[in-house]
Short mmCIF file of C-alpha atoms and ligand atoms in Angstrom, two decimals:
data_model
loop_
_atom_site.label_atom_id
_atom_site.label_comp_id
_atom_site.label_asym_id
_atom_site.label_seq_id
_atom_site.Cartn_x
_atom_site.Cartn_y
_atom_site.Cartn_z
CA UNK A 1 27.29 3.53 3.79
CA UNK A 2 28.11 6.33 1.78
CA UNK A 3 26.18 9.49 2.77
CA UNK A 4 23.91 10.96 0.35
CA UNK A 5 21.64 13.26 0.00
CA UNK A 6 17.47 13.02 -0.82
CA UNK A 7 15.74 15.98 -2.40
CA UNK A 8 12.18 16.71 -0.82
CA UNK A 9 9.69 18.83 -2.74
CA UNK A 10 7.18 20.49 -0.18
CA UNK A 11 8.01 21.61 3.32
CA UNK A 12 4.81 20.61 5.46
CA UNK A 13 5.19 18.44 8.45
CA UNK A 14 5.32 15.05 5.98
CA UNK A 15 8.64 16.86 4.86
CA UNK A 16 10.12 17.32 8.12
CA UNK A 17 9.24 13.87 9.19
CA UNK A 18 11.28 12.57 6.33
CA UNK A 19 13.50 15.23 6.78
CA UNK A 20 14.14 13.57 10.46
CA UNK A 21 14.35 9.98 9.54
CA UNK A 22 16.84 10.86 6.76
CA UNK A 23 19.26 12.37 8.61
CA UNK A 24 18.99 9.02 11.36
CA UNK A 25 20.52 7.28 8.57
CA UNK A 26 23.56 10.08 7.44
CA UNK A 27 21.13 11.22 4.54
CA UNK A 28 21.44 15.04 4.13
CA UNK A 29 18.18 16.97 2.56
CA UNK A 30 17.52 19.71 0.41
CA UNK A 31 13.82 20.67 0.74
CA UNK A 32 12.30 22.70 -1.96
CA UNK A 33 9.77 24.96 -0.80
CA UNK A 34 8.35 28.55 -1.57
CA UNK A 35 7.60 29.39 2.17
CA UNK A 36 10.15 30.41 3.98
CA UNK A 37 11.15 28.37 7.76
CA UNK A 38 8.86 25.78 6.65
CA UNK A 39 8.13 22.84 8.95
CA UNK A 40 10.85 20.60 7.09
CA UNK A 41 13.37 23.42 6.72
CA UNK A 42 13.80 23.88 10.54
CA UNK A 43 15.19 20.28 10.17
CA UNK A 44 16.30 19.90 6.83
CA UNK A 45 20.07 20.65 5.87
CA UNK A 46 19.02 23.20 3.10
CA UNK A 47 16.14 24.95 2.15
CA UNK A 48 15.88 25.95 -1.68
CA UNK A 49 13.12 28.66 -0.92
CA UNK A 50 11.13 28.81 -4.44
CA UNK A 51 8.27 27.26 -6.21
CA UNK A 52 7.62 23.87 -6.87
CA UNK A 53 8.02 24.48 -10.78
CA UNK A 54 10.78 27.19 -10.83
CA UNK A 55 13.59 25.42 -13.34
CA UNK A 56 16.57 27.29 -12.02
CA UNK A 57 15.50 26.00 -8.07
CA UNK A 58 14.54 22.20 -9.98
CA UNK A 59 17.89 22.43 -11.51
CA UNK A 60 19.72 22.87 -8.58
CA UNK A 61 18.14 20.06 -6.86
CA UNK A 62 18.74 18.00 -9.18
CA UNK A 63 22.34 19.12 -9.30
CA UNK A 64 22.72 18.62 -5.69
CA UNK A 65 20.80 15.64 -5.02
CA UNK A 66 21.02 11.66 -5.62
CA UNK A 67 17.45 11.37 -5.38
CA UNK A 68 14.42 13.63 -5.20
CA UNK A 69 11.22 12.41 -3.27
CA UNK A 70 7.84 14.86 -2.40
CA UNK A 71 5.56 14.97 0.44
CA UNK A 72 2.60 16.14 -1.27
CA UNK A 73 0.62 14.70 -4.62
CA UNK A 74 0.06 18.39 -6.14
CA UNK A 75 3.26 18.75 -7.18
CA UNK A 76 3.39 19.28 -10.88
CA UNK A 77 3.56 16.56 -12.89
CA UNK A 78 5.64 18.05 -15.32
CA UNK A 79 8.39 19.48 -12.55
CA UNK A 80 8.74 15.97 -11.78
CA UNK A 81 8.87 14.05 -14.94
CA UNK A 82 11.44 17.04 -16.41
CA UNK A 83 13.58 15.88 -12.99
CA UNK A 84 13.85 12.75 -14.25
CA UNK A 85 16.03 13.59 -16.93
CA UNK A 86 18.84 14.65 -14.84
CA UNK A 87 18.32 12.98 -11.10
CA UNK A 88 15.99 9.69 -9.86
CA UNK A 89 12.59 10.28 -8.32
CA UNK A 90 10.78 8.24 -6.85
CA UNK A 91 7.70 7.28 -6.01
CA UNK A 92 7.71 7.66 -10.45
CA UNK A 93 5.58 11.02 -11.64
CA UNK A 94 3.16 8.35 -12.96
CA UNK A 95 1.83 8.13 -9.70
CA UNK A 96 1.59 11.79 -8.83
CA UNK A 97 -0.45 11.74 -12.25
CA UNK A 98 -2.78 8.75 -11.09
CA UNK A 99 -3.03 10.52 -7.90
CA UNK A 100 -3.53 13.84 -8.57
CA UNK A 101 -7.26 13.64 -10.58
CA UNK A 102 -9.96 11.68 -8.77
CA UNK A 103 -11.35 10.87 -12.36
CA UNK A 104 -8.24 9.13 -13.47
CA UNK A 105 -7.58 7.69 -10.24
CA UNK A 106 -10.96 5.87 -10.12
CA UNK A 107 -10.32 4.61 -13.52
CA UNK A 108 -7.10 3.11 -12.53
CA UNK A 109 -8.08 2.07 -9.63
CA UNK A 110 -10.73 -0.07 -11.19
CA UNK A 111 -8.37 -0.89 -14.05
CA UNK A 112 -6.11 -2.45 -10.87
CA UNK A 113 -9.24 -4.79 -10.44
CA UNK A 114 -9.88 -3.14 -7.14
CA UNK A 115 -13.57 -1.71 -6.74
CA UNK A 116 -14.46 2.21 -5.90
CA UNK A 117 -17.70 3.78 -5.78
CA UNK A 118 -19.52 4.35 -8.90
CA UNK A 119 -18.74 7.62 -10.63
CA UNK A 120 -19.65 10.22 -13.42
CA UNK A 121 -17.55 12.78 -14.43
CA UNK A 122 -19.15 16.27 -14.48
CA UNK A 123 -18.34 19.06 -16.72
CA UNK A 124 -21.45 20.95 -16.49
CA UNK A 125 -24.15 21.80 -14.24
CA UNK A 126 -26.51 19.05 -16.57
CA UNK A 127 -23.94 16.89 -16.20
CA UNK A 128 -24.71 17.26 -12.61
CA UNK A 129 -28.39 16.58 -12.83
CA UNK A 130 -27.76 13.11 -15.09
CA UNK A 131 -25.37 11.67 -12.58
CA UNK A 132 -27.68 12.30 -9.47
CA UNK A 133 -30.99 11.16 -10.99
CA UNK A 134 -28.55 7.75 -11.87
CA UNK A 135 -27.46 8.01 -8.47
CA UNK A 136 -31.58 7.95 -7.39
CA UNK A 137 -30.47 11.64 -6.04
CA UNK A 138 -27.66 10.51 -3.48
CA UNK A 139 -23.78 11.18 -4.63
CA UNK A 140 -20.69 13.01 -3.27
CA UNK A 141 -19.47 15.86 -5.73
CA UNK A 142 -15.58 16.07 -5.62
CA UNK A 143 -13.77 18.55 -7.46
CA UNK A 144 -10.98 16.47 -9.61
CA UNK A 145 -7.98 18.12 -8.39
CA UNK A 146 -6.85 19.95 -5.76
CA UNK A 147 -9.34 19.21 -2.67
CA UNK A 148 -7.84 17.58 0.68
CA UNK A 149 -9.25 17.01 3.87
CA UNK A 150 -13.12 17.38 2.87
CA UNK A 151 -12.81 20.58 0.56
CA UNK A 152 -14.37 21.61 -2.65
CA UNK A 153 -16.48 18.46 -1.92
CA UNK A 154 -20.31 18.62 -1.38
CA UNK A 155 -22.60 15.91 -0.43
CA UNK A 156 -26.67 15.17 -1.79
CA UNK A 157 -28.52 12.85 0.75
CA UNK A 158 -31.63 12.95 -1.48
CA UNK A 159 -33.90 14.14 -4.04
CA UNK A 160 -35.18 16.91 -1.66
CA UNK A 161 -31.34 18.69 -1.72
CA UNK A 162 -30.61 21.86 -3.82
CA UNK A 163 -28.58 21.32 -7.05
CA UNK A 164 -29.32 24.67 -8.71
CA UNK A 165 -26.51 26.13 -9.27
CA UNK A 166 -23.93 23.83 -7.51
CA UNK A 167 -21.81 23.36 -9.94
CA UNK A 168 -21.12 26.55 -10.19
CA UNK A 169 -20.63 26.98 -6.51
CA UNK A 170 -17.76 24.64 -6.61
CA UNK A 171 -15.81 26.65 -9.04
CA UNK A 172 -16.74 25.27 -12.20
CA UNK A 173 -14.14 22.61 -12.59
CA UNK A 174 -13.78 19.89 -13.74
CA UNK A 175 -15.62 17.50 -11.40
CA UNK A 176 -16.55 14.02 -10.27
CA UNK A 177 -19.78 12.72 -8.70
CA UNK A 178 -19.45 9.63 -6.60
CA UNK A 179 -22.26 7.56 -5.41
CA UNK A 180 -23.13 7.61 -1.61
CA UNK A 181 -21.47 4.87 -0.26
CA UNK A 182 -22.92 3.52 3.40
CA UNK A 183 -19.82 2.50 4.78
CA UNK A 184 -19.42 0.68 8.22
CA UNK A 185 -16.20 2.30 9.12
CA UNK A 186 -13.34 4.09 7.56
CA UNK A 187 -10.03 2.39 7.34
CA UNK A 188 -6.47 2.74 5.41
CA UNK A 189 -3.51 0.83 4.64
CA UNK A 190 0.32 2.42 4.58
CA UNK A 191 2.31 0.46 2.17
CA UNK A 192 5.79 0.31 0.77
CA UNK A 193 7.52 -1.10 -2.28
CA UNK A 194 11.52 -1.38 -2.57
CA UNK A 195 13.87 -0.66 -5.40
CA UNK A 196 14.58 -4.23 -5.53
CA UNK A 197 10.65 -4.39 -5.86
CA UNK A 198 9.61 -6.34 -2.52
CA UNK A 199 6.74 -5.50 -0.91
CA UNK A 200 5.68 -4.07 2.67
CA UNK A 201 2.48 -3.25 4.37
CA UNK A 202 1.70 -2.36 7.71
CA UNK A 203 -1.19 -3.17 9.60
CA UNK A 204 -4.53 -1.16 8.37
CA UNK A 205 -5.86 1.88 10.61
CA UNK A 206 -9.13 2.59 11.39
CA UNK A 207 -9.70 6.45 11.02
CA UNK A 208 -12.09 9.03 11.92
CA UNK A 209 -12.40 12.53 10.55
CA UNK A 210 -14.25 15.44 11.78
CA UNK A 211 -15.01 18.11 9.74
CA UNK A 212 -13.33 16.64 6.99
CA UNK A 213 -9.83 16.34 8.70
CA UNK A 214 -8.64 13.27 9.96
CA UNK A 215 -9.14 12.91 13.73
CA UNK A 216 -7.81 9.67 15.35
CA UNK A 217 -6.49 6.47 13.43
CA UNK A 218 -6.81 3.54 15.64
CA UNK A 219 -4.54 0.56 15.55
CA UNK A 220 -6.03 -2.22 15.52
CA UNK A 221 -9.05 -1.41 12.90
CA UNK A 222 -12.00 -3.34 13.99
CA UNK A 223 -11.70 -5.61 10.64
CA UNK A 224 -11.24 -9.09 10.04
CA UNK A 225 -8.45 -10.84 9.30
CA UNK A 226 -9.84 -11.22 5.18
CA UNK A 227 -10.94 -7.86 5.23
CA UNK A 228 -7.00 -6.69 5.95
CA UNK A 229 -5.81 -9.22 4.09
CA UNK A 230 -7.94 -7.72 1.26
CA UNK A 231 -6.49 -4.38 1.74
CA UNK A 232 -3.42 -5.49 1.70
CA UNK A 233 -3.63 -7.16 -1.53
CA UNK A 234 -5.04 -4.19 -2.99
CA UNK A 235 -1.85 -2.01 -2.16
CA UNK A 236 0.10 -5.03 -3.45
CA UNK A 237 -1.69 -4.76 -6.84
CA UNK A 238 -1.48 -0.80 -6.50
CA UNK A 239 2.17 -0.28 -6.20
CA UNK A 240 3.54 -3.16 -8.17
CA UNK A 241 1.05 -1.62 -11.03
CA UNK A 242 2.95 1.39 -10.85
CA UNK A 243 6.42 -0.17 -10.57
CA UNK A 244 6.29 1.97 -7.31
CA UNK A 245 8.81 3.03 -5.39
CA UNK A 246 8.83 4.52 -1.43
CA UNK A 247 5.20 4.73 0.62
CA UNK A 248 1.84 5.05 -0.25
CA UNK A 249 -1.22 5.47 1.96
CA UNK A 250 -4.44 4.36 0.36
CA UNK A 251 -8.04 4.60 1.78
CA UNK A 252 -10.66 2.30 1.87
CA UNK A 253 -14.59 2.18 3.20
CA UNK A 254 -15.53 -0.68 5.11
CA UNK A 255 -18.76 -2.41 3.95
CA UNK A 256 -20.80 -3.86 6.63
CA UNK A 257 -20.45 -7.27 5.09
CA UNK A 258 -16.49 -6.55 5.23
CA UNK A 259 -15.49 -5.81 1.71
CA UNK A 260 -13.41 -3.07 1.00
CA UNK A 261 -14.36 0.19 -1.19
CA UNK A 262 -11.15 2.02 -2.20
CA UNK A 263 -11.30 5.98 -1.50
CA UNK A 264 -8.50 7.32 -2.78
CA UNK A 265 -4.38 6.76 -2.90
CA UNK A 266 -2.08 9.21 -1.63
CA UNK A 267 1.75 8.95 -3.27
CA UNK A 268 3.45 9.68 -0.12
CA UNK A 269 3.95 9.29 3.47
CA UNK A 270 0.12 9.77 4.82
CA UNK A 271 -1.39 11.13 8.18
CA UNK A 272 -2.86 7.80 8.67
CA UNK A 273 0.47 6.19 9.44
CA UNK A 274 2.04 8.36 11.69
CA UNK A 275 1.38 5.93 14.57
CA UNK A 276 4.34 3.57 13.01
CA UNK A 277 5.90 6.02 14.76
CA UNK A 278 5.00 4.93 18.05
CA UNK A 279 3.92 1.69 17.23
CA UNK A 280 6.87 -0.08 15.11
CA UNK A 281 10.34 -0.31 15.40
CA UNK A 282 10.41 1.11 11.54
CA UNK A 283 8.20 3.89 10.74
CA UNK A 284 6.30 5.07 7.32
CA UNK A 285 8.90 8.19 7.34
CA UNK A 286 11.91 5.75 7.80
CA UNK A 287 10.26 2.83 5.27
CA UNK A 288 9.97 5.85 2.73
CA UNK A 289 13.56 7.06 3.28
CA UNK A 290 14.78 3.33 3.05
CA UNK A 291 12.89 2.44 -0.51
CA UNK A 292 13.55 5.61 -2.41
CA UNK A 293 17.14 5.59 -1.37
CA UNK A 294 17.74 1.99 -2.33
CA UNK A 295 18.23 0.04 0.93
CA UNK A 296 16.44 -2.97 2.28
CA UNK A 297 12.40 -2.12 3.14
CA UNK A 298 12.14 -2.16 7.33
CA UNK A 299 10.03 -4.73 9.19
CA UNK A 300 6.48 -3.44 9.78
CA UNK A 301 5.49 -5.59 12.20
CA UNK A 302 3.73 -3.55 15.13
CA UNK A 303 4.77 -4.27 19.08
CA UNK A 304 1.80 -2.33 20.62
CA UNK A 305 -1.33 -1.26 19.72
CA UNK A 306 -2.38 2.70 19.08
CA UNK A 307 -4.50 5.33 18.88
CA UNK A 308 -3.00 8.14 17.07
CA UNK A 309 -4.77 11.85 17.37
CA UNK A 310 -4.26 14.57 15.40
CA UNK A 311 -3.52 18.37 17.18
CA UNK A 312 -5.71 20.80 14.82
CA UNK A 313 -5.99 24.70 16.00
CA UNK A 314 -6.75 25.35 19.54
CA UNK A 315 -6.22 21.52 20.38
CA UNK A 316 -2.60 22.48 20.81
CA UNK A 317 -3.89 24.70 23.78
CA UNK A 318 -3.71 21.01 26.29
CA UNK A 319 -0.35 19.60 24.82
CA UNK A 320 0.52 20.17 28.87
CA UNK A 321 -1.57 17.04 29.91
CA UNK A 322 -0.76 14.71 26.85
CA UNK A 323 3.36 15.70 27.79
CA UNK A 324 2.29 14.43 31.48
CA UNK A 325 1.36 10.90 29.98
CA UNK A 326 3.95 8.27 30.38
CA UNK A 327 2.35 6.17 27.62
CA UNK A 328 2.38 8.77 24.77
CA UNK A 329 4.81 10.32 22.28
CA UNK A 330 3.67 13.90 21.36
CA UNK A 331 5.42 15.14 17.84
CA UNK A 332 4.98 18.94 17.02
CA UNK A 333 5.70 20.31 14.05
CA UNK A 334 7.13 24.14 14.66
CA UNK A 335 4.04 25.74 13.34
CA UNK A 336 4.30 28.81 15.42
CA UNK A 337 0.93 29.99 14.63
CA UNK A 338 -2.33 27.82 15.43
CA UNK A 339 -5.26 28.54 13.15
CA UNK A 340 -8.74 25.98 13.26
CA UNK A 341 -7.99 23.70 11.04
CA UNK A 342 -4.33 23.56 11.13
CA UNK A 343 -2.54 20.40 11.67
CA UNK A 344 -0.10 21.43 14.45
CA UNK A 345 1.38 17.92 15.57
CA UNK A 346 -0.24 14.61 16.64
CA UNK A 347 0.12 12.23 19.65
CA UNK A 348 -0.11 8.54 19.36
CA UNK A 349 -1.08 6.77 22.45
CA UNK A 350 0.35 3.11 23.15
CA UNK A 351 -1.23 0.08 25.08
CA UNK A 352 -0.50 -3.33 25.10
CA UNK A 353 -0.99 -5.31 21.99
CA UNK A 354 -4.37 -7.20 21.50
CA UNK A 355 -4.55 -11.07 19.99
CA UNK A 356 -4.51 -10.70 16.38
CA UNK A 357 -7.95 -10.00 14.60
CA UNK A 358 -10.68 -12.19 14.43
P1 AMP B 1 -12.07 12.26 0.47
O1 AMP B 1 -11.65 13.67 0.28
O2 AMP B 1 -12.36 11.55 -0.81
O3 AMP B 1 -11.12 11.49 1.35
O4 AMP B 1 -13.44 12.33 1.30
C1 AMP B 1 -13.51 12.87 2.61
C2 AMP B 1 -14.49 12.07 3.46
O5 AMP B 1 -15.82 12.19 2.91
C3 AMP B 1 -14.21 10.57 3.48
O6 AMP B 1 -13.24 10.26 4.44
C4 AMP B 1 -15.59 10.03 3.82
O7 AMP B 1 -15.86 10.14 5.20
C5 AMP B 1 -16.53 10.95 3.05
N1 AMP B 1 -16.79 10.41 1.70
C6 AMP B 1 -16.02 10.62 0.61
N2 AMP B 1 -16.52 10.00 -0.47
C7 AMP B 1 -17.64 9.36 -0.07
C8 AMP B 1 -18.59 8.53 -0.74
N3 AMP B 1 -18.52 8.27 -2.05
N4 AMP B 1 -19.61 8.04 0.00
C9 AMP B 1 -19.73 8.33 1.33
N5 AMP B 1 -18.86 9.11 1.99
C10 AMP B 1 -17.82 9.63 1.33
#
């Protein structure tokens, strides 16, 4: 194989991840990346240290790359579709665009034939008070762009909850009001379509967040075997839609009679999947390496089941007893400073595999 090398724009820990898979199969990487010593850079064979929409730093990685990738959906849209013109990237800017506005997102979502929860957009403060009295008071308010893990997000469990004002306390975006869906359980699906267009998903994780951030994804969900397939066929639908290429992560709430609600869809390599990992002899950070650079998708089949948990702030402080356990790999990711809230690396605990699902 001839070795090549894979831009990454952003240089979190999804970066370095990549970063590390790439180089298991003789890929070099350039990450792109305004901070310096980022996660992926300690890792990475080159760090272009500049923003995500400087031209000169986009021109040289697209002088010095055979394909350019990202491990975040903010990137701009336009950084990316001007790359195209000189350099392939995949997953295709379309999907940064789908991803990138929960309005638009919904829309195509539904336009996939896949259901979401109902929504409004709001652009005003009265805009606000029409979608919750259709709502019958109940909604979550999203800002459109730019909120991850639970932020500029705020939730009305009834008539009785303040709205003066609120839209204003979120910023004054643009913004979307979802209705209050009573889910059973949350779950999400890592998928993966090739350049020669075949299809990959690995099994769905069941996930719990606290505070917003995602706390454990469990291996397998407690779903049944339509309810996964269903998921499944959704990401099917979702990435061949977009002519995708590499991984996508895409959310879902669980009804209680075991349809699926989609959430939202991430464009990249997702927290939800880092127990492939563990779990799988091919993980999501390989898979995505694999599609965008062209060579066969990697068999997501799963040998064990999983619980994967996520280190945030001080939880970094007992990384001592998980090193002590035989049955779980611990993955840091050379954040030298721990603040609540930060992701600072994740374990994913193994145990025998269970009979497939009900
Ligand atoms: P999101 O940023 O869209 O992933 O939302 C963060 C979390 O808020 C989700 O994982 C859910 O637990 C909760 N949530 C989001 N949207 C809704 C909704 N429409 N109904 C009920 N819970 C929601």
């Amino acid at each position: 194989m001839t070795v090549a090398t894979i831009g990454i724009i952003g240089g979190g820990q999804l970066g370095r991840m990549l970063a590390m898979a790439a180089a298991r199969l003789n890929f070099r990487t350039i990450v792109l990346e305004p901070q310096p010593d980022c996660p992926a850079a300690q890792v990475a064979s080159v760090q272009i240290t500049a923003g995500y929409d400087d031209p000169a730093a986009l021109a040289e990685l697209a002088a010095s790359c055979d394909v350019v990738t990202y491990e975040f959906e903010n990137v701009p849209v336009s950084a990316a579709a001007g790359l195209t013109r000189n350099v392939a990237v995949y997953p295709p800017p379309e999907a940064l665009e789908a991803a990138q506005d929960r309005l638009v997102e919904k829309r195509f979502i539904n336009d996939c034939g896949i259901p979401t929860a109902r929504f409004h957009a709001v652009d005003s403060q009265a805009d606000l008070e029409a979608a919750l009295d259709d709502f019958g008071g109940q909604g979550v308010l999203k800002t459109r762009r730019l909120g991850y893990d639970g932020k500029g997000q705020k939730v009305f469990r009834s008539t009785a909850d303040n709205r003066a004002g609120v839209y204003t306390e979120l910023g004054g975006v643009p913004m979307i009001l979802e209705s209050f869906v009573a889910f059973d359980r949350e779950i999400s699906i890592i998928a993966a379509r090739g350049t020669d267009g075949a299809i990959a998903c690995y099994d769905p994780a069941e996930n719990v967040h606290r505070n917003g951030i995602l706390h454990t994804s469990t291996v397998p969900a407690s779903i049944t075997s339509a309810t996964a397939a269903d998921a499944r066929k959704s990401a099917e639908k979702i990435l061949a839609t977009l002519g995708y290429v590499g991984v996508v992560g895409i959310e879902f709430f669980v009804l209680p009679d075991g349809s699926l609600i989609a959430n939202e869809m991430a464009p990249r390599v997702h927290n939800s999947g880092h127990w492939t990992e563990a779990a799988c002899v091919i993980s999501q950070f390989e898979q995505h390496i694999r599609a965008v650079s062209g060579l066969p998708l990697g068999n997501v089949d799963r040998h064990s089941d999983c619980v994967m948990q996520n280190l945030i702030g001080d939880d970094i402080l007992v990384l001592p007893e998980w090193l002590k356990r035989r049955d779980t790999l611990v993955h840091l990711y050379g954040k030298t400073e721990s603040r609540p809230g930060r992701k600072m690396g994740h374990v994913t605990t193994l145990t025998a595999k269970s009979p497939v699902f009900p």
